[in-house]
């Protein structure tokens, strides 16, 4: 399927990335790529301003057991010397690298891949917030299993807002809470609401010194 590209005079917003053969591309806010020049050096786009304001900052959590190594650029093999551990929250803007992998461009300036190159292993998952609406509160589960209630740990009371990543098991949705790693069911097996999603607060963007 062919899509209409930008026409002469159009203003396109996005992020500059290095492509193959030394060509720079603009990764647009819609996820497509537009080359800045042809292989022969003919100019296609003229950068009139550099801004990523149009791309929303998001909160993601490392869910891969071994953590994730930061990348210097949106390229899977370009590993840096630092990493984020499982359960750690990362804040940044989501882009697609020129290798086709989605990356979170973190506030630190580093990149973290969302999946492996073959897309078979999830490394990061989006963080969501949920408010406890069940009058009696909700008990923590040691696993994504409604029956795995932890009697020795006090769960969140009604009105509490929790945050974490959502996963589905045994026909139910659970929130794996940031920090504790415990599981909270969104409903009972018969469908009675326990928690409901609410807007996730994103920390303010860091200010330059």
CSV table of C-alpha atoms in Angstrom, one decimal, residues 3 20 39 79 104 127 146 165:
chain,number,residue,atom,x,y,z
A,3,UNK,CA,1.0,6.4,1.1
A,20,UNK,CA,22.4,3.5,6.0
A,39,UNK,CA,22.1,9.2,-2.2
A,79,UNK,CA,25.2,-0.6,23.5
A,104,UNK,CA,12.5,5.0,24.3
A,127,UNK,CA,3.3,2.2,32.7
A,146,UNK,CA,-6.6,-14.3,41.5
A,165,UNK,CA,2.3,-2.6,33.8
